Protein backbone atom coordinates (compact mmCIF):
# COMPACT_ATOMS: atom_id res chain seq x y z
CA UNK A 1 84.27 138.42 92.53
CA UNK A 2 83.90 139.99 95.93
CA UNK A 3 83.63 137.60 98.86
CA UNK A 4 83.08 138.54 102.46
CA UNK A 5 85.99 137.85 104.78
CA UNK A 6 84.15 135.02 106.54
CA UNK A 7 83.30 133.41 103.18
CA UNK A 8 86.92 133.50 102.06
CA UNK A 9 88.13 131.97 105.32
CA UNK A 10 85.52 129.18 105.27
CA UNK A 11 86.18 128.43 101.59
CA UNK A 12 89.91 128.17 102.28
CA UNK A 13 89.24 125.83 105.22
CA UNK A 14 86.84 123.70 103.17
CA UNK A 15 89.27 123.43 100.26
CA UNK A 16 92.08 122.36 102.61
CA UNK A 17 89.82 119.75 104.26
CA UNK A 18 88.74 118.34 100.89
CA UNK A 19 92.34 118.37 99.66
CA UNK A 20 93.53 116.51 102.75
CA UNK A 21 90.81 113.83 102.69
CA UNK A 22 90.75 112.99 98.98
CA UNK A 23 91.53 109.39 98.11
CA UNK A 24 92.62 110.02 94.52
CA UNK A 25 95.54 112.45 94.55
CA UNK A 26 95.37 113.28 90.83
CA UNK A 27 93.60 116.63 90.92
CA UNK A 28 94.37 119.39 93.39
CA UNK A 29 91.37 120.88 95.20
CA UNK A 30 91.60 124.62 95.75
CA UNK A 31 89.30 127.39 96.86
CA UNK A 32 88.62 128.12 93.19
CA UNK A 33 87.66 124.46 92.66
CA UNK A 34 85.05 124.73 95.42
CA UNK A 35 83.72 128.02 93.99
CA UNK A 36 83.43 126.55 90.47
CA UNK A 37 81.51 123.54 91.84
CA UNK A 38 79.13 125.83 93.76
CA UNK A 39 78.55 128.01 90.68
CA UNK A 40 77.88 124.96 88.50
CA UNK A 41 75.34 123.63 91.03
CA UNK A 42 73.54 126.98 91.18
CA UNK A 43 73.45 127.27 87.39
CA UNK A 44 72.13 123.73 87.04
CA UNK A 45 69.35 124.41 89.57
CA UNK A 46 68.70 128.06 88.71
CA UNK A 47 64.96 127.36 88.58
CA UNK A 48 64.79 127.06 92.38
CA UNK A 49 66.31 130.49 92.99
CA UNK A 50 63.53 132.89 93.93
CA UNK A 51 63.83 136.29 95.54
CA UNK A 52 64.78 139.92 95.23
CA UNK A 53 67.71 139.96 97.65
CA UNK A 54 70.78 137.87 98.41
CA UNK A 55 69.11 136.70 101.61
CA UNK A 56 65.95 135.60 99.77
CA UNK A 57 67.92 133.80 97.05
CA UNK A 58 69.95 131.99 99.71
CA UNK A 59 66.79 131.04 101.62
CA UNK A 60 65.11 129.68 98.48
CA UNK A 61 68.08 127.49 97.60
CA UNK A 62 68.45 126.30 101.18
CA UNK A 63 64.74 125.41 101.26
CA UNK A 64 65.25 123.38 98.08
CA UNK A 65 68.14 121.46 99.67
CA UNK A 66 66.16 120.86 102.86
CA UNK A 67 63.25 119.57 100.77
CA UNK A 68 65.59 117.11 99.05
CA UNK A 69 66.96 115.94 102.38
CA UNK A 70 63.44 115.08 103.56
CA UNK A 71 62.73 112.93 100.50
CA UNK A 72 62.92 109.18 101.09
CA UNK A 73 65.86 107.51 99.40
CA UNK A 74 64.90 106.15 96.01
CA UNK A 75 66.03 102.69 94.99
CA UNK A 76 67.76 102.31 91.63
CA UNK A 77 64.94 100.19 90.21
CA UNK A 78 62.18 102.55 91.29
CA UNK A 79 62.53 106.18 90.13
CA UNK A 80 59.33 107.31 91.96
C-alpha cells in the first residue's frame, strides 16, 4: 500500500502516542494496528463513501463523522 510521506509520518506519530498512553500494556500498538483499525472502520461504514475521487471519498466520510458529532448524545435507555 502506497502512503504519502506526510501520512506515514502522522501514522507513526499517532501509533507512538497511542502506545505511550495505553493503560493495558498487553497488546502493542503499531502503525499497522492503526491502519487496520482505519480499514475496518471504512469497511464497516462503506455505505457512506460517495464520490469519484480520493478527495470526494474523503469529504463524504468526513461529512458523515461531522454529522455524527452534531447528534445529541443518546441515553442507554432511549435509542432514539
